[in-house]
Coordinates of C-alpha atoms and ligand atoms in Angstrom, one line a residue:
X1 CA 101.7 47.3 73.0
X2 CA 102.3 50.3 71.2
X3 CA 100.3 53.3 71.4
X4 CA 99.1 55.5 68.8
X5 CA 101.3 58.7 69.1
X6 CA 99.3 61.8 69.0
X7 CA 101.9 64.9 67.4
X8 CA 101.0 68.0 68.2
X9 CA 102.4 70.6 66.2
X10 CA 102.2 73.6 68.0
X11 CA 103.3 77.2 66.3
X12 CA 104.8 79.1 68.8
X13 CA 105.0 82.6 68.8
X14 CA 108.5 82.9 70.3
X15 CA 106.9 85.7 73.1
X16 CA 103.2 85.0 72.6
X17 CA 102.4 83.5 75.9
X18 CA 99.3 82.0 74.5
X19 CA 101.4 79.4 72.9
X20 CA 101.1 76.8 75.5
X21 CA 98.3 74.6 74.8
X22 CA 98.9 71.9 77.1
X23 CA 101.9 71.0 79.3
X24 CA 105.3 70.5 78.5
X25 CA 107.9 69.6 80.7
X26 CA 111.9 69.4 80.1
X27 CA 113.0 67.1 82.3
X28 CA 113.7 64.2 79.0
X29 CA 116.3 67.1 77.8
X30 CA 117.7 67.2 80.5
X31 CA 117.9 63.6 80.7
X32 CA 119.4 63.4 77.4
X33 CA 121.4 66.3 77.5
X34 CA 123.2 64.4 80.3
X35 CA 123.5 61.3 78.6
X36 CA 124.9 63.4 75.1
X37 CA 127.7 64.6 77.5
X38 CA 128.6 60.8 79.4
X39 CA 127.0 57.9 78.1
X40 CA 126.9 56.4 81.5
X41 CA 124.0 59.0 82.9
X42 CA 121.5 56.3 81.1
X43 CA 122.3 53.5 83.3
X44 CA 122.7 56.0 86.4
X45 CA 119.1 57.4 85.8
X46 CA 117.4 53.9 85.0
X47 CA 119.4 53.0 88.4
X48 CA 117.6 55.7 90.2
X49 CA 114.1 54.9 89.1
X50 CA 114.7 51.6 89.7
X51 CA 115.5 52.5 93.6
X52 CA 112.5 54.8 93.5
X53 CA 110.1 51.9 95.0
X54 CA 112.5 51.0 98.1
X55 CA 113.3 54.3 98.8
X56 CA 109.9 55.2 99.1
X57 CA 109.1 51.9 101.4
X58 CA 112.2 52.4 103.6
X59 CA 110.7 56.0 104.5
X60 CA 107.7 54.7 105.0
X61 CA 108.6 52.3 107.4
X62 CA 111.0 54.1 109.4
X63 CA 107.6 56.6 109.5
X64 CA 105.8 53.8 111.0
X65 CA 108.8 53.2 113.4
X66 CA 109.2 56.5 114.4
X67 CA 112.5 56.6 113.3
X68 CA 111.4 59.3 110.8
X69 CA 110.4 62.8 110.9
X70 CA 106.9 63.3 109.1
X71 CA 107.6 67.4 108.5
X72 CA 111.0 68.6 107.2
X73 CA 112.7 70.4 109.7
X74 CA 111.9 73.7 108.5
X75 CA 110.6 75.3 105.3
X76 CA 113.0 75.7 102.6
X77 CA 114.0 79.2 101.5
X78 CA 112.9 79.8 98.0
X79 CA 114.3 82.4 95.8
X80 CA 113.0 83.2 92.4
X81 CA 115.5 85.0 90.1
X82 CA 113.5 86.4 88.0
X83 CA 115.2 87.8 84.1
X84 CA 113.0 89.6 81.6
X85 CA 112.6 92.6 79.5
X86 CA 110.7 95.4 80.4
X87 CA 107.8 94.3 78.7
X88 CA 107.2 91.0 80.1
X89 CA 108.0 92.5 83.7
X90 CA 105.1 95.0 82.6
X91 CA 102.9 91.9 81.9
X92 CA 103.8 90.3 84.6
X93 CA 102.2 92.7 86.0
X94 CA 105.5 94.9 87.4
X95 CA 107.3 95.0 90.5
X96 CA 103.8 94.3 91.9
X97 CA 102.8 91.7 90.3
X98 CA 105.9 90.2 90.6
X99 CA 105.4 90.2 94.5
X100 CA 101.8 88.6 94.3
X101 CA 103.1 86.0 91.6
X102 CA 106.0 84.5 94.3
X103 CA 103.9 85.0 97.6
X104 CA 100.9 83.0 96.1
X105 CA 103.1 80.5 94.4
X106 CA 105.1 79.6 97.9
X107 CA 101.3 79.2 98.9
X108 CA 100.3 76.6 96.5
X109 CA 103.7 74.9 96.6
X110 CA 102.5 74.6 100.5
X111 CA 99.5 73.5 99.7
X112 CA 100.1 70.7 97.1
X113 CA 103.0 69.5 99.3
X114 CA 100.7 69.4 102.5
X115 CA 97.4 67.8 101.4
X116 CA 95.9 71.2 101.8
X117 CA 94.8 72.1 98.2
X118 CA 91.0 72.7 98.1
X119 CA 90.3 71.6 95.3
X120 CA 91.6 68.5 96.4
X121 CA 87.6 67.4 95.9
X122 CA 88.2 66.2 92.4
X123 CA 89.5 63.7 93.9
X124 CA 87.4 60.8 93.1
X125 CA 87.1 57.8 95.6
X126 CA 89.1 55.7 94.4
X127 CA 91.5 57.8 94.7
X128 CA 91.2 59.4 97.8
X129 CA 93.1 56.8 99.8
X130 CA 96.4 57.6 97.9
X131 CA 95.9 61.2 98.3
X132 CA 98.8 61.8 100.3
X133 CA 101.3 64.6 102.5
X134 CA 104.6 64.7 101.6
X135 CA 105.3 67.2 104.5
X136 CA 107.6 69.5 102.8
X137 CA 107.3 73.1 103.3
X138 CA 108.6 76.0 101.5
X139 CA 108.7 80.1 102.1
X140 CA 110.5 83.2 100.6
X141 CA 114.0 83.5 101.8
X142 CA 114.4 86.9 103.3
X143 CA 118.1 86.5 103.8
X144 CA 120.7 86.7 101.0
X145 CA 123.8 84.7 101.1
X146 CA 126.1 87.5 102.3
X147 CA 123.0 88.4 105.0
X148 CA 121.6 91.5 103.3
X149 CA 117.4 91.3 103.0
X150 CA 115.8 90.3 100.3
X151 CA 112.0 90.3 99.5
X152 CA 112.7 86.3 97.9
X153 CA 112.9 87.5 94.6
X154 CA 115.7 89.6 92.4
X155 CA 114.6 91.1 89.3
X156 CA 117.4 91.7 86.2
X157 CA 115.9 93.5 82.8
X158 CA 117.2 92.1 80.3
X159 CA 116.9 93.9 76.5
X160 CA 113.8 94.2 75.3
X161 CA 115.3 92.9 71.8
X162 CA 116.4 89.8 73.9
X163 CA 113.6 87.3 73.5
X164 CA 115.2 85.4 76.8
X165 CA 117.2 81.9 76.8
X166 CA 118.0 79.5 74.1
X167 CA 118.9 76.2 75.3
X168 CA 122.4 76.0 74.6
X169 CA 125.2 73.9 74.3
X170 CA 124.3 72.2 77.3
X171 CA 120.7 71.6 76.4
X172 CA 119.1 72.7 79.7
X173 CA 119.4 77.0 79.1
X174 CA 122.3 77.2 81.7
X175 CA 123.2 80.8 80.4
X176 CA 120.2 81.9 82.7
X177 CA 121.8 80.7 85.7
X178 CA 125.3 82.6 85.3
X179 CA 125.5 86.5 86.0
X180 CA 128.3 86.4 83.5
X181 CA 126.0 85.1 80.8
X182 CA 123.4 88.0 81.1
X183 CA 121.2 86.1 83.7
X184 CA 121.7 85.3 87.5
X185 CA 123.8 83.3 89.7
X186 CA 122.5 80.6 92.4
X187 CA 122.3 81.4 95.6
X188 CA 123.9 78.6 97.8
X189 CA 122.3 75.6 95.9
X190 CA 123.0 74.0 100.0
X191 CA 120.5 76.0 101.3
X192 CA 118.6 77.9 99.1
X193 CA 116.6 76.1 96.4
X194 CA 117.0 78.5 93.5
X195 CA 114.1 78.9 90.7
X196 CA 114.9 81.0 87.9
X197 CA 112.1 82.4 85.6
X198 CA 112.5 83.5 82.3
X199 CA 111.6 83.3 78.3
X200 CA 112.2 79.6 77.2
X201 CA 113.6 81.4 73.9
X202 CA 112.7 77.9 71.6
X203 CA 109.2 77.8 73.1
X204 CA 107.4 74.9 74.1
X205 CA 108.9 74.3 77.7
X206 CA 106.4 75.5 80.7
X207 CA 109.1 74.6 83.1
X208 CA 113.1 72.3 83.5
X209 CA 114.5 70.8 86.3
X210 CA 118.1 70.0 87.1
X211 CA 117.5 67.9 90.8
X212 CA 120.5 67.4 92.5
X213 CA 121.7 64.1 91.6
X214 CA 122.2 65.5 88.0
X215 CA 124.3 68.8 89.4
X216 CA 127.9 68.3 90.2
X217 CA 130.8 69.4 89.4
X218 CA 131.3 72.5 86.9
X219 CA 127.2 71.9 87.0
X220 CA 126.7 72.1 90.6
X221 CA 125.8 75.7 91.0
X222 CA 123.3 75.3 87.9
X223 CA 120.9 72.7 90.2
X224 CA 117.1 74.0 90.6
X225 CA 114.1 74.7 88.9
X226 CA 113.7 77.1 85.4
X227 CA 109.7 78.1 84.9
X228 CA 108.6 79.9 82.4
X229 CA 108.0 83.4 83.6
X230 CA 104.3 83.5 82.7
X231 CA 103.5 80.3 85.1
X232 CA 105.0 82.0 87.9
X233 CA 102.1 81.8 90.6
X234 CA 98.3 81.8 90.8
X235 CA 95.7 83.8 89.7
X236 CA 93.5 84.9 92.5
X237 CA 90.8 87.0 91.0
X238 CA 89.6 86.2 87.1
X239 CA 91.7 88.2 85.3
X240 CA 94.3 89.9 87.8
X241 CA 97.3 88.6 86.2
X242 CA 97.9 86.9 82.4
X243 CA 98.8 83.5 82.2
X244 CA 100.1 81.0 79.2
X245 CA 96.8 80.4 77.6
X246 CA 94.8 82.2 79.1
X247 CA 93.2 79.4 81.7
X248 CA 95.6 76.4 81.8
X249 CA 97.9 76.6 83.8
X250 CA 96.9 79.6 86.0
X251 CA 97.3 77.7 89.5
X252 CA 101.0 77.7 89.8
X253 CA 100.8 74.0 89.3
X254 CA 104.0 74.2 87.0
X255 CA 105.8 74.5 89.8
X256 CA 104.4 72.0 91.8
X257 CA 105.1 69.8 88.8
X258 CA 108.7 70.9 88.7
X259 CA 109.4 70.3 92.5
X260 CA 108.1 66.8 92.4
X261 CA 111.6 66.8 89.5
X262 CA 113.5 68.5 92.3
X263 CA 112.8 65.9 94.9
X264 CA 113.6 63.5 91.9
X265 CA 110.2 61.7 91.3
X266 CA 109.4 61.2 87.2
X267 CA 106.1 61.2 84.9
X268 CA 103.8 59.0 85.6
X269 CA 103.5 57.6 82.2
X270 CA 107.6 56.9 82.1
X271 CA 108.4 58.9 79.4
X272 CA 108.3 56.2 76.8
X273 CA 107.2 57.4 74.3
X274 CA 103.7 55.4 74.8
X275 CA 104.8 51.7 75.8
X276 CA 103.8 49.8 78.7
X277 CA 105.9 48.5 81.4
X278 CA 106.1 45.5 80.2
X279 CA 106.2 45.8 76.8
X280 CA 109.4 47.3 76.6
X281 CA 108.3 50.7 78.5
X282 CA 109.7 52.2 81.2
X283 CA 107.4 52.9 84.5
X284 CA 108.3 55.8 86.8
X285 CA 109.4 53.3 89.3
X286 CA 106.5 53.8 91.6
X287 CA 103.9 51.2 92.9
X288 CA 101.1 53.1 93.4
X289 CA 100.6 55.4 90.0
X290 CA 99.1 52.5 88.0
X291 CA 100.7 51.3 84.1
X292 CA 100.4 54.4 82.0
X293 CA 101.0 54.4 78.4
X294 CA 101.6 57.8 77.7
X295 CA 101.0 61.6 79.5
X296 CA 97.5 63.4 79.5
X297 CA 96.6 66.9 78.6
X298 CA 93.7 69.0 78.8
X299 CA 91.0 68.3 81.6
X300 CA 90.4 64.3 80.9
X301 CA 86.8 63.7 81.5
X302 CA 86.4 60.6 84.1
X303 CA 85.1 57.3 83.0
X304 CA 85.7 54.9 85.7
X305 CA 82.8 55.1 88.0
X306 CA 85.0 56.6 91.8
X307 CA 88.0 56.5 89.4
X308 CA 89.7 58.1 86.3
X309 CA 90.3 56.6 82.8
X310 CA 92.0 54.0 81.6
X311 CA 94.5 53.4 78.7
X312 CA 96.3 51.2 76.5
X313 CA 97.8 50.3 79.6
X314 CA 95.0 48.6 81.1
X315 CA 95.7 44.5 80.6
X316 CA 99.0 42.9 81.3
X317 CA 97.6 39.4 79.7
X318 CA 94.1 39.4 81.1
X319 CA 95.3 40.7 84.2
X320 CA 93.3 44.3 84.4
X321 CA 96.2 46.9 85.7
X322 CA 93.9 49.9 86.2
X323 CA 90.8 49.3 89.0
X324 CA 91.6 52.9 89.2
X325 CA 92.2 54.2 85.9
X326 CA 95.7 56.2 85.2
X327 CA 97.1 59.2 87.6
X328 CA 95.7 61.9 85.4
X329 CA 95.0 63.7 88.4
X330 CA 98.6 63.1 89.4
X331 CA 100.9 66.3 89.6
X332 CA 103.2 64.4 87.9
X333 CA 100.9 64.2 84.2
X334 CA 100.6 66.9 81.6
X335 CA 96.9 68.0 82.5
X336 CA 95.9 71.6 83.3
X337 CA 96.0 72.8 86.4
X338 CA 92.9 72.9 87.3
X339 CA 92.5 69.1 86.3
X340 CA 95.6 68.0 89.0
X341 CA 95.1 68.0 92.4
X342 CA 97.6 65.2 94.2
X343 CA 101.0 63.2 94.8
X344 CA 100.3 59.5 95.5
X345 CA 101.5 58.0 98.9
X346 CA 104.6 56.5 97.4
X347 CA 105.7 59.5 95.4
X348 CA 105.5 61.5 98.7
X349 CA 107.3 58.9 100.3
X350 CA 110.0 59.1 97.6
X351 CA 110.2 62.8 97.5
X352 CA 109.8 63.1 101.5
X353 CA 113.2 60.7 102.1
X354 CA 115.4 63.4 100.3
X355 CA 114.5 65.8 103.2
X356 CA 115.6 63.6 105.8
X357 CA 118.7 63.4 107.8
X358 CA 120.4 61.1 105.2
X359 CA 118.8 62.8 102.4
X360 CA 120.4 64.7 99.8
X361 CA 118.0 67.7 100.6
X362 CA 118.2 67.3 103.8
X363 CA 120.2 70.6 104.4
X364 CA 117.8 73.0 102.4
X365 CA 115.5 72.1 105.6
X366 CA 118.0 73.5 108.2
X367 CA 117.9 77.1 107.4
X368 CA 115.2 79.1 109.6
X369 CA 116.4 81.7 109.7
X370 CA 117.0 82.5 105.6
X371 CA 113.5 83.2 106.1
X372 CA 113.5 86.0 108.1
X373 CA 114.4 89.3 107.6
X374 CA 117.6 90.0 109.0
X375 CA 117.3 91.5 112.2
X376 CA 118.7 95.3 112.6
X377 CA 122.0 96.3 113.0
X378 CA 123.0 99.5 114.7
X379 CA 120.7 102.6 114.0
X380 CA 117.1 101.7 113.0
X381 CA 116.4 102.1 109.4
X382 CA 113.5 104.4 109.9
X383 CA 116.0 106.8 112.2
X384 CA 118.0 107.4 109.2
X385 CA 115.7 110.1 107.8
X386 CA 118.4 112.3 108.2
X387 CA 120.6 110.7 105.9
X388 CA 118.4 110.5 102.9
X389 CA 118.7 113.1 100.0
X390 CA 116.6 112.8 97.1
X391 CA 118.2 115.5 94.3
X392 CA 117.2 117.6 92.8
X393 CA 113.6 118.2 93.9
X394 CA 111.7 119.1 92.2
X395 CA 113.1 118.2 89.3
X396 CA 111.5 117.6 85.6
X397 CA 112.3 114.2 85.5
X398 CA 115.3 112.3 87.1
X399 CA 115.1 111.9 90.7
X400 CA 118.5 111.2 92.7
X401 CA 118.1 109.2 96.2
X402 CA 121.3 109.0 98.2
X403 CA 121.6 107.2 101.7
X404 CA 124.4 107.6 103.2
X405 CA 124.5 104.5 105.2
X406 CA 124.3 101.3 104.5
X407 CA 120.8 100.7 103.8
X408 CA 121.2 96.7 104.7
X409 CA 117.5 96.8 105.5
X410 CA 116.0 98.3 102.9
X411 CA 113.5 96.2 101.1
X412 CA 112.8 98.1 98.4
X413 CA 111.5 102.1 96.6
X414 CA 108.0 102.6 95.7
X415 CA 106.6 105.8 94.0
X416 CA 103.2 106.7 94.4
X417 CA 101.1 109.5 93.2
X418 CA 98.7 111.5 94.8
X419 CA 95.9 109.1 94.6
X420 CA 98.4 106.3 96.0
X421 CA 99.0 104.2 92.6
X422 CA 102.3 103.2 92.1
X423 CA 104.2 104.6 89.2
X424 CA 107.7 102.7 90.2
X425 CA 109.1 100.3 91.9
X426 CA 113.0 99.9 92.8
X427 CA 114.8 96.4 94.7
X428 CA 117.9 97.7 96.1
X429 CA 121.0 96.5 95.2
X430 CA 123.3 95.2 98.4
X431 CA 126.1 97.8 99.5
X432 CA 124.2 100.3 97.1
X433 CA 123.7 103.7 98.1
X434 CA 122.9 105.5 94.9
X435 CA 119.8 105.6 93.2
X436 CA 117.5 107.6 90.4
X437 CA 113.5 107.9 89.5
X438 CA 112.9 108.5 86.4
X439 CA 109.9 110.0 85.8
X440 CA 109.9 111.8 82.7
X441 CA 106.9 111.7 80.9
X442 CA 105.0 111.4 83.7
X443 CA 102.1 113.8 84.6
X444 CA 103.6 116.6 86.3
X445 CA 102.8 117.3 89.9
X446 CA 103.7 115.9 93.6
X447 CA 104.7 112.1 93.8
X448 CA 105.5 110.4 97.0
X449 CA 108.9 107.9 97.5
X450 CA 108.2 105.8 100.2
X451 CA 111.6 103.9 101.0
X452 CA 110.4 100.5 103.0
X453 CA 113.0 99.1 105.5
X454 CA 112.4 95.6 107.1
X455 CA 111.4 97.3 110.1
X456 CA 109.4 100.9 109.1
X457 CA 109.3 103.2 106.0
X458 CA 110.1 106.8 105.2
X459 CA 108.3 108.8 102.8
X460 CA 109.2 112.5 100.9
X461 CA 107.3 114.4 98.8
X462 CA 108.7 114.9 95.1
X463 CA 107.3 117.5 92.7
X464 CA 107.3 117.2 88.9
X465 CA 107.5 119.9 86.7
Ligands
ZN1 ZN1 107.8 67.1 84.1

């Protein structure tokens, strides 16, 4: 049966975050950006959905057994490369905000992964019994590649004429993921799982997923997760950060949406344009999220008395498909954030297999100690006072800081004025020794650089005049 389509025509101002009015996710461009380039990645996706269902029942049963591990090893090291003008890292909220955005959106990844999300009470009873762990956990890597610290984040400024990443020739915005395209390089896509946040420069996208089974080759360091930069985290407090649209999607739940891609899990709905499984649709290859015509948006209002709402979807025959309504509750639909609050038992089972030992994420889970800082070498950071020179001070603007060591622990420069606001915020460079404030057109008086080292800080007094 076909649905009726619904088109939503949405104007988009290009850097107007407010353009999102409900969810869009990229994962069908990527899907047929694949397919544009080899004909065959059609019948190598359908064969992956198709496998979906006894993947997910061979982990479950080796779980039963014993045979498999319930938790990943160890969390996986995140690290969110994040490219923007100096604008949007101003409404992000700066270097700041930047730092509350990734540590409270590591803490709803945990959450949503771990059956710990509290609002997990929406949940109605039908529900509840699918309502499932998938035992994956997740934390800022603190260790770089070449074992300098890192906070879990790297910020590059792009132009502020820049309005971020067109798609491309390759349909998925691959420029962001190459230094030598103005954006960053992966980190070791083998242990690192790598999300970059940026403009989608065509609008419409919240977030794009290239899992690994669609990365290899030329394409293998492009594998991970782009999010637009707005939906990076959760708010906390009403207000504290700005968000597409002002309340939708303001729980970091893009992301969550986005790893389910990673760990290779699909829509609910199949992505079929609005057909039913067997009608000539396509499910997402998982028992347990019930016939779905087509996606949801908004916050659906519940119908079914313990359950959801149905759809076109609901008889096969006479044969009702949906006791439970659809997974509009599922993180795998298009519905705000705040109306999403679970993965089913199957889809965790699917997702949890690619972190076992024969998984294809199974080494991402290996790597402890990416998530610490790197432990001192040599002299203590905070007993190289000595050999910090800031230049000239005072000074009537520019600021020079010089360390002459390696500062391999240094975390990052913040400059604070007298009443302890920040005014700037610097993430070293590895190897760099050289650095400048800028601080003309500041207020004129004494500022304070506080240099913070994984294991203490140093402060000095600067004066303006
Ligand atoms: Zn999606």
């Amino acid at each position: 049966m076909k649905k009726t389509l619904l088109f939503f025509c949405v104007v988009l101002l290009l850097t107007n975050y407010n353009g999102y009015a409900q969810r869009k996710c990229g994962i069908v461009q990527v899907k047929n950006a694949l397919i544009a380039k080899d004909a065959n990645w059609q019948n190598k996706i359908e064969a992956q959905r198709s496998s979906l269902q006894s993947m997910a029942d061979n982990y479950l049963q080796q779980k039963a057994s014993g045979a498999a591990k319930t938790t990943a090893a160890s969390p996986i090291p995140v690290i969110f490369h994040i490219v923007v003008t100096a604008d949007q890292l101003t409404q992000m909220g700066g270097y700041t905000g930047v730092q509350t955005r990734c540590d409270s959106q590591i803490a709803v990844l945990n959450c949503d992964f771990n059956r710990e999300n509290s609002d997990s009470t929406i949940i109605p009873s039908g529900w509840k019994p699918l309502y499932a762990s998938v035992g994956i956990r997740f934390g800022l890597a603190h260790t770089q590649p070449n074992g300098w610290s890192t906070p879990g984040y790297e910020v590059i400024i792009i132009s502020n004429s820049d309005n971020g990443f067109m798609p491309g020739s390759d349909g998925y915005y691959s420029d962001v993921k190459h230094t030598a395209k103005g954006g960053i390089d992966a980190w070791d896509v083998t242990k690192y799982l790598n999300v970059w946040c940026f403009n989608f420069a065509d609008g419409g996208n919240l977030g794009l997923t290239l899992a690994k089974s669609m990365a290899s080759g030329a394409t293998a360091n492009e594998e991970g997760i782009s999010l637009t930069w707005l939906a990076l985290g959760k708010q906390t407090i009403a207000g504290d950060l700005k968000f597409p649209s002002g309340g939708k999607f303001i729980r970091g739940r893009t992301l969550t949406h986005e790893m389910g891609h990673f760990f290779e899990i699909w829509h609910t709905w199949g992505d079929d344009f609005g057909k039913c499984a067997w009608n000539g649709g396509v499910d997402d290859g998982i028992a347990d999220t019930p016939p779905e015509a087509d996606h949801k948006y908004g916050i659906p209002t519940d119908t079914i008395p313990g359950g959801t709402i149905y759809d076109d979807c609901i008889l096969n025959g006479t044969a009702p498909m949906q006791p439970i309504g659809v997974a509009s509750l599922d993180f795998m639909n298009y519905t705000d954030d705040v109306a999403m609050a679970m993965f089913t038992t199957q889809q965790a089972a699917a997702m949890a297999a690619h972190v076992a030992p024969s998984g294809e994420s199974y080494s991402l889970t290996q790597n402890p100690g990416l998530l610490n800082w790197p432990a001192n070498a040599g002299v203590a950071p905070v007993g190289m006072d000595n050999g910090l020179n800031i230049f000239p001070n005072p000074s009537d603007g520019i600021f020079n800081i010089t360390f002459n060591d390696i500062t391999d622990e240094l975390k990052n420069i913040n400059v604070v004025d007298v009443v302890g606001q920040q005014v700037q915020s610097i993430i070293p460079v590895h190897a760099q020794k050289d650095y400048s404030i800028d601080l003309s057109g500041m207020s004129k008086g004494i500022y304070f650089v506080r240099c913070n080292f994984a294991s203490g800080s140093i402060t000095r007094k600067i004066l303006l005049q």
